[in-house]
């Protein structure tokens, strides 16, 4: 009978080698109070696949890993075979295990330079997410799956033109977005907003338990390319010159370490009552000027790099972005644990030849 089966959580993670996906995998593997299995995939667009592939090699009994160019959420053939493997797993384990599937969509086009290419962002962030979600919906309809949960990783970019109010922007605030007349960058935000609608619709139609998370400026010491501000400043400081946007002296941001972005996902998964199809802000209350971040990095590196504000400002770049995260904290108990100072120390310590 169902109640006599051993509970098992099966995690299916897209973008498993990225900032949040890699750390999420690490945190799941540390969970000794649950029996779990992981299906992981990543096309390697902006990550070191060796790190996530090593997890699969070290834990072959509980991880199925798919890594490389073809392991793409946009690839119909790959997604077909991914479901086939999941189907085979269910048929071989549902007799003895009460299987709870947890789909976590971390795959996204996150490079700042790609924000301006609507077709690129739409194919991955919208069509890809829908293909991924279709597997979850199919499993929910099966009698041999006990439960299906779906976590959709969204972005604070959805706040676009209204990214700051006193006390932080709330999930219930009416959105104000820039249009193509202002900047094509907002196409990324529109796509992510649509994925939130997909998630809510799936919940409303009793297809999944799930929620969306709007992350604010996730960073990690594992970033390969200097596209985001922290690795960009780290690279510039080592070369002796950090060239910032001309508005960086007055622009302020909060920064979320991937330890905290990953832990917020697990906090939601563990709080079933919070998986109501709605949206949760995930960020910190620490707000810093971009120039302060550059100065902190120079101090940690013990260098006197020149900080210049000489690059043209991006169109429709918000001066401040501060999220109100009361909702997720009140409903799950989640709190960020890594301060920016601690996170920057981690980033510097990861640079060959440096120590803190």
Short mmCIF file of C-alpha atoms in Angstrom, two decimals:
data_model
loop_
_atom_site.label_atom_id
_atom_site.label_comp_id
_atom_site.label_asym_id
_atom_site.label_seq_id
_atom_site.Cartn_x
_atom_site.Cartn_y
_atom_site.Cartn_z
CA UNK A 1 0.00 0.00 0.00
CA UNK A 2 1.06 3.63 -0.61
CA UNK A 3 1.59 4.38 3.08
CA UNK A 4 4.02 1.47 3.42
CA UNK A 5 6.35 2.74 0.71
CA UNK A 6 9.59 4.54 1.49
CA UNK A 7 9.39 8.29 0.68
CA UNK A 8 11.79 9.45 -2.02
CA UNK A 9 12.35 12.91 -3.40
CA UNK A 10 13.41 13.07 -7.03
CA UNK A 11 14.87 16.43 -8.02
CA UNK A 12 14.98 17.43 -11.69
CA UNK A 13 17.14 20.53 -12.12
CA UNK A 14 17.64 22.47 -15.34
CA UNK A 15 20.65 24.77 -15.52
CA UNK A 16 22.24 22.60 -12.82
CA UNK A 17 25.73 23.93 -13.51
CA UNK A 18 24.81 27.59 -13.11
CA UNK A 19 25.10 29.83 -10.09
CA UNK A 20 22.02 28.64 -8.23
CA UNK A 21 21.81 25.14 -9.72
CA UNK A 22 25.34 24.13 -8.70
CA UNK A 23 24.92 25.30 -5.11
CA UNK A 24 21.43 23.81 -4.93
CA UNK A 25 22.84 20.42 -5.91
CA UNK A 26 25.47 20.70 -3.20
CA UNK A 27 22.89 21.55 -0.54
CA UNK A 28 20.59 18.69 -1.59
CA UNK A 29 23.44 16.18 -1.37
CA UNK A 30 24.09 17.34 2.21
CA UNK A 31 20.53 16.45 3.21
CA UNK A 32 20.91 13.25 5.20
CA UNK A 33 17.34 13.18 6.51
CA UNK A 34 15.75 12.31 3.16
CA UNK A 35 16.18 9.69 0.46
CA UNK A 36 16.68 11.41 -2.86
CA UNK A 37 17.65 11.03 -6.50
CA UNK A 38 18.72 13.80 -8.88
CA UNK A 39 18.33 14.35 -12.62
CA UNK A 40 20.67 17.19 -13.59
CA UNK A 41 21.30 18.85 -16.93
CA UNK A 42 23.08 21.90 -18.31
CA UNK A 43 24.32 22.91 -21.76
CA UNK A 44 27.36 24.70 -20.31
CA UNK A 45 26.41 28.13 -21.65
CA UNK A 46 27.98 30.02 -18.74
CA UNK A 47 29.42 27.54 -16.29
CA UNK A 48 32.23 25.08 -15.69
CA UNK A 49 30.54 21.77 -16.43
CA UNK A 50 33.36 19.91 -14.70
CA UNK A 51 32.06 21.02 -11.31
CA UNK A 52 28.53 19.70 -11.77
CA UNK A 53 29.77 16.65 -13.70
CA UNK A 54 31.99 15.76 -10.76
CA UNK A 55 28.91 15.49 -8.55
CA UNK A 56 27.47 12.95 -11.00
CA UNK A 57 30.73 10.99 -10.98
CA UNK A 58 30.99 11.05 -7.18
CA UNK A 59 27.36 10.01 -6.62
CA UNK A 60 26.49 7.74 -9.58
CA UNK A 61 23.98 5.79 -7.51
CA UNK A 62 21.76 8.83 -6.95
CA UNK A 63 22.52 11.18 -9.87
CA UNK A 64 21.75 11.01 -13.58
CA UNK A 65 23.69 13.81 -15.24
CA UNK A 66 23.34 15.21 -18.77
CA UNK A 67 25.94 17.82 -19.65
CA UNK A 68 27.09 19.46 -22.85
CA UNK A 69 25.76 21.33 -25.84
CA UNK A 70 22.87 18.93 -26.52
CA UNK A 71 21.62 18.93 -22.92
CA UNK A 72 19.61 22.03 -23.70
CA UNK A 73 16.16 22.94 -22.41
CA UNK A 74 15.39 24.22 -25.93
CA UNK A 75 16.29 20.87 -27.54
CA UNK A 76 13.13 18.86 -28.25
CA UNK A 77 15.03 15.60 -28.79
CA UNK A 78 16.91 15.96 -25.52
CA UNK A 79 13.76 16.78 -23.57
CA UNK A 80 12.07 13.69 -25.09
CA UNK A 81 14.88 11.42 -23.90
CA UNK A 82 14.99 13.13 -20.51
CA UNK A 83 11.35 12.23 -19.98
CA UNK A 84 12.03 8.69 -21.23
CA UNK A 85 14.73 8.28 -18.58
CA UNK A 86 12.46 9.69 -15.89
CA UNK A 87 9.67 7.37 -17.02
CA UNK A 88 12.03 4.38 -16.78
CA UNK A 89 13.07 5.46 -13.30
CA UNK A 90 9.47 5.74 -12.11
CA UNK A 91 8.50 2.33 -13.49
CA UNK A 92 11.45 0.73 -11.70
CA UNK A 93 10.99 2.46 -8.35
CA UNK A 94 7.29 3.24 -7.84
CA UNK A 95 6.57 -0.22 -6.44
CA UNK A 96 8.81 0.32 -3.42
CA UNK A 97 8.96 4.09 -3.18
CA UNK A 98 6.48 6.91 -2.70
CA UNK A 99 7.97 9.29 -5.24
CA UNK A 100 7.73 13.05 -4.86
CA UNK A 101 9.03 14.85 -7.94
CA UNK A 102 10.51 18.31 -7.55
CA UNK A 103 11.22 20.25 -10.75
CA UNK A 104 13.47 23.30 -10.38
CA UNK A 105 13.93 25.47 -13.45
CA UNK A 106 17.26 27.28 -13.07
CA UNK A 107 17.95 27.47 -16.82
CA UNK A 108 17.89 31.04 -18.11
CA UNK A 109 19.67 33.47 -20.40
CA UNK A 110 21.28 35.61 -17.73
CA UNK A 111 24.10 37.44 -19.51
CA UNK A 112 23.49 41.17 -19.43
CA UNK A 113 24.51 41.49 -23.09
CA UNK A 114 21.80 38.94 -24.06
CA UNK A 115 19.04 40.91 -22.34
CA UNK A 116 18.79 42.89 -25.58
CA UNK A 117 18.06 39.86 -27.80
CA UNK A 118 14.35 38.98 -27.44
CA UNK A 119 14.50 35.79 -29.53
CA UNK A 120 17.35 34.35 -27.44
CA UNK A 121 15.66 35.07 -24.14
CA UNK A 122 12.24 33.90 -25.32
CA UNK A 123 13.48 30.52 -26.59
CA UNK A 124 15.22 29.65 -23.34
CA UNK A 125 13.28 31.51 -20.68
CA UNK A 126 9.75 30.98 -22.03
CA UNK A 127 9.60 28.11 -24.54
CA UNK A 128 12.25 26.14 -22.69
CA UNK A 129 10.53 26.61 -19.36
CA UNK A 130 7.23 25.43 -20.86
CA UNK A 131 8.88 22.27 -22.26
CA UNK A 132 10.37 21.57 -18.85
CA UNK A 133 7.03 22.19 -17.13
CA UNK A 134 5.25 19.86 -19.57
CA UNK A 135 7.23 16.94 -18.11
CA UNK A 136 6.06 17.92 -14.64
CA UNK A 137 2.46 18.17 -15.81
CA UNK A 138 2.65 14.75 -17.45
CA UNK A 139 4.01 13.14 -14.30
CA UNK A 140 1.30 14.74 -12.18
CA UNK A 141 -1.33 12.92 -14.24
CA UNK A 142 0.25 9.52 -13.51
CA UNK A 143 -0.89 7.29 -10.65
CA UNK A 144 2.65 6.06 -9.94
CA UNK A 145 3.83 9.57 -8.91
CA UNK A 146 2.82 10.60 -5.41
CA UNK A 147 3.32 14.34 -5.78
CA UNK A 148 4.82 16.91 -8.17
CA UNK A 149 6.27 20.29 -7.18
CA UNK A 150 7.59 22.96 -9.54
CA UNK A 151 9.90 25.85 -8.67
CA UNK A 152 10.28 28.54 -11.31
CA UNK A 153 13.32 30.81 -10.97
CA UNK A 154 12.28 34.26 -12.14
CA UNK A 155 14.02 37.63 -11.79
CA UNK A 156 13.75 41.01 -10.10
CA UNK A 157 14.05 42.47 -13.61
CA UNK A 158 10.25 42.21 -13.80
CA UNK A 159 10.07 45.38 -11.69
CA UNK A 160 11.82 47.23 -14.50
CA UNK A 161 10.65 50.85 -14.34
CA UNK A 162 9.49 50.65 -10.72
CA UNK A 163 12.26 48.75 -9.00
CA UNK A 164 12.36 50.85 -5.84
CA UNK A 165 9.93 52.07 -3.23
CA UNK A 166 10.64 52.84 0.42
CA UNK A 167 10.79 49.57 2.34
CA UNK A 168 11.31 47.55 -0.84
CA UNK A 169 9.09 46.57 -3.76
CA UNK A 170 6.47 43.96 -2.82
CA UNK A 171 5.13 41.10 -4.92
CA UNK A 172 1.66 42.66 -4.73
CA UNK A 173 2.78 46.02 -6.15
CA UNK A 174 1.48 46.83 -9.62
CA UNK A 175 4.28 46.48 -12.16
CA UNK A 176 5.55 49.32 -14.32
CA UNK A 177 7.74 48.16 -17.21
CA UNK A 178 9.77 49.81 -19.91
CA UNK A 179 8.72 49.05 -23.49
CA UNK A 180 10.75 48.55 -26.66
CA UNK A 181 10.61 52.31 -27.17
CA UNK A 182 12.84 52.57 -24.12
CA UNK A 183 14.92 49.39 -24.22
CA UNK A 184 14.77 45.84 -25.58
CA UNK A 185 16.34 44.77 -22.29
CA UNK A 186 12.84 44.48 -20.84
CA UNK A 187 12.08 41.54 -23.15
CA UNK A 188 13.92 39.40 -20.60
CA UNK A 189 11.61 40.65 -17.85
CA UNK A 190 8.47 40.14 -19.96
CA UNK A 191 9.48 36.54 -20.65
CA UNK A 192 10.12 35.79 -17.00
CA UNK A 193 6.81 37.39 -16.05
CA UNK A 194 5.12 35.03 -18.49
CA UNK A 195 6.75 32.02 -16.82
CA UNK A 196 5.28 33.22 -13.53
CA UNK A 197 1.87 33.21 -15.23
CA UNK A 198 2.50 29.65 -16.45
CA UNK A 199 3.35 28.54 -12.92
CA UNK A 200 0.26 30.16 -11.44
CA UNK A 201 -1.94 28.63 -14.14
CA UNK A 202 -0.55 25.15 -13.49
CA UNK A 203 -1.33 25.51 -9.80
CA UNK A 204 -4.82 26.90 -10.41
CA UNK A 205 -5.57 23.92 -12.66
CA UNK A 206 -4.35 21.43 -10.05
CA UNK A 207 -1.42 20.34 -12.23
CA UNK A 208 1.38 21.08 -9.77
CA UNK A 209 2.25 22.55 -6.41
CA UNK A 210 4.63 25.38 -7.13
CA UNK A 211 5.84 28.95 -6.93
CA UNK A 212 8.10 31.47 -8.63
CA UNK A 213 11.10 33.21 -7.09
CA UNK A 214 12.23 36.69 -8.10
CA UNK A 215 15.95 36.74 -7.33
CA UNK A 216 17.85 40.01 -6.97
CA UNK A 217 21.40 40.08 -8.36
CA UNK A 218 22.66 36.59 -7.56
CA UNK A 219 26.44 36.22 -7.49
CA UNK A 220 28.99 33.53 -6.63
CA UNK A 221 32.70 32.89 -6.59
CA UNK A 222 32.13 30.31 -9.35
CA UNK A 223 31.18 32.74 -12.14
CA UNK A 224 33.29 32.16 -15.24
CA UNK A 225 32.73 35.32 -17.23
CA UNK A 226 32.92 38.92 -16.06
CA UNK A 227 29.44 39.90 -17.23
CA UNK A 228 27.90 40.75 -13.86
CA UNK A 229 29.21 43.61 -11.74
CA UNK A 230 31.07 41.66 -9.03
CA UNK A 231 33.22 39.44 -11.29
CA UNK A 232 33.65 42.44 -13.61
CA UNK A 233 35.08 44.54 -10.78
CA UNK A 234 37.26 41.64 -9.61
CA UNK A 235 38.75 41.29 -13.08
CA UNK A 236 39.22 45.04 -13.49
CA UNK A 237 40.85 45.47 -10.07
CA UNK A 238 43.42 42.80 -10.89
CA UNK A 239 44.30 44.71 -14.06
CA UNK A 240 44.52 48.02 -12.21
CA UNK A 241 41.49 49.74 -13.73
CA UNK A 242 37.74 49.36 -13.15
CA UNK A 243 35.71 51.15 -15.81
CA UNK A 244 32.13 51.56 -14.64
CA UNK A 245 28.99 52.99 -16.19
CA UNK A 246 28.80 56.76 -15.88
CA UNK A 247 25.84 56.44 -13.50
CA UNK A 248 27.53 53.85 -11.24
CA UNK A 249 28.42 56.51 -8.68
CA UNK A 250 24.72 56.93 -7.82
CA UNK A 251 23.35 53.47 -8.74
CA UNK A 252 22.54 51.20 -5.80
CA UNK A 253 21.90 47.44 -5.68
CA UNK A 254 21.44 44.58 -3.27
CA UNK A 255 23.40 41.36 -3.85
CA UNK A 256 22.34 37.77 -3.12
CA UNK A 257 24.96 35.04 -2.75
CA UNK A 258 24.06 31.76 -4.41
CA UNK A 259 24.18 30.00 -1.04
CA UNK A 260 21.10 32.03 -0.15
CA UNK A 261 19.35 31.76 -3.52
CA UNK A 262 19.66 27.96 -3.29
CA UNK A 263 18.53 27.79 0.33
CA UNK A 264 15.43 29.86 -0.48
CA UNK A 265 14.37 27.22 -3.03
CA UNK A 266 14.73 24.44 -0.49
CA UNK A 267 12.86 26.48 2.12
CA UNK A 268 9.92 26.79 -0.29
CA UNK A 269 10.01 23.11 -1.22
CA UNK A 270 9.89 22.19 2.45
CA UNK A 271 6.93 24.52 3.11
CA UNK A 272 4.17 22.92 1.09
CA UNK A 273 1.57 25.50 2.13
CA UNK A 274 3.70 28.17 0.43
CA UNK A 275 3.60 26.39 -2.93
CA UNK A 276 0.41 28.16 -3.96
CA UNK A 277 1.43 29.29 -7.44
CA UNK A 278 2.37 32.76 -6.26
CA UNK A 279 5.58 34.80 -6.45
CA UNK A 280 8.23 35.36 -3.78
CA UNK A 281 10.90 38.04 -3.69
CA UNK A 282 14.33 36.75 -2.67
CA UNK A 283 17.05 39.23 -1.79
CA UNK A 284 18.78 41.04 1.03
CA UNK A 285 18.22 44.38 2.74
CA UNK A 286 21.88 45.38 2.30
CA UNK A 287 22.00 48.10 -0.34
CA UNK A 288 25.26 49.40 -1.77
CA UNK A 289 26.38 51.91 -4.37
CA UNK A 290 28.12 50.18 -7.27
CA UNK A 291 31.17 52.32 -6.57
CA UNK A 292 31.19 50.97 -2.99
CA UNK A 293 31.33 47.43 -4.32
CA UNK A 294 34.32 48.34 -6.50
CA UNK A 295 36.03 50.00 -3.52
CA UNK A 296 35.42 46.98 -1.28
CA UNK A 297 36.94 44.68 -3.88
CA UNK A 298 40.04 46.87 -4.27
CA UNK A 299 40.50 46.88 -0.51
CA UNK A 300 40.21 43.09 -0.28
CA UNK A 301 42.70 42.67 -3.12
CA UNK A 302 44.97 45.23 -1.46
CA UNK A 303 45.31 47.13 -4.70
CA UNK A 304 44.93 50.73 -5.80
CA UNK A 305 43.05 50.17 -9.02
CA UNK A 306 41.73 53.26 -10.77
CA UNK A 307 37.92 53.47 -10.65
CA UNK A 308 36.49 55.34 -13.62
CA UNK A 309 32.89 56.24 -14.48
CA UNK A 310 33.41 56.50 -18.21
CA UNK A 311 31.14 53.93 -19.87
CA UNK A 312 27.78 55.03 -21.34
CA UNK A 313 24.88 54.18 -19.04
CA UNK A 314 22.51 51.45 -20.24
CA UNK A 315 19.09 52.56 -21.39
CA UNK A 316 16.39 52.40 -18.73
CA UNK A 317 18.82 51.22 -16.07
CA UNK A 318 17.07 51.66 -12.69
CA UNK A 319 18.92 53.74 -10.13
CA UNK A 320 17.90 51.47 -7.27
CA UNK A 321 16.48 47.95 -6.89
CA UNK A 322 15.34 46.90 -3.45
CA UNK A 323 12.98 43.98 -2.83
CA UNK A 324 10.72 43.51 0.16
CA UNK A 325 11.25 39.86 1.16
CA UNK A 326 8.81 39.69 4.08
CA UNK A 327 6.57 37.20 2.29
CA UNK A 328 9.07 34.36 1.94
CA UNK A 329 10.57 35.04 5.37
CA UNK A 330 7.18 34.96 7.08
CA UNK A 331 5.87 31.92 5.23
CA UNK A 332 8.99 29.73 5.26
CA UNK A 333 11.34 31.16 7.87
CA UNK A 334 14.06 31.66 5.24
CA UNK A 335 16.66 34.36 5.88
CA UNK A 336 19.76 35.37 3.88
CA UNK A 337 22.93 34.35 5.70
CA UNK A 338 25.81 35.63 3.58
CA UNK A 339 26.56 39.35 3.84
CA UNK A 340 28.14 41.12 0.90
CA UNK A 341 31.41 41.51 2.82
CA UNK A 342 31.51 37.76 3.48
CA UNK A 343 30.52 36.98 -0.11
CA UNK A 344 33.24 39.22 -1.53
CA UNK A 345 35.81 37.52 0.70
CA UNK A 346 34.70 34.19 -0.77
CA UNK A 347 35.07 35.58 -4.29
CA UNK A 348 38.59 36.89 -3.61
CA UNK A 349 39.65 33.68 -1.86
CA UNK A 350 38.63 31.73 -4.99
CA UNK A 351 41.12 33.68 -7.14
CA UNK A 352 44.36 31.70 -7.65
CA UNK A 353 47.16 33.31 -5.68
CA UNK A 354 44.93 35.26 -3.31
CA UNK A 355 43.89 34.52 0.25
CA UNK A 356 41.92 36.37 2.90
#
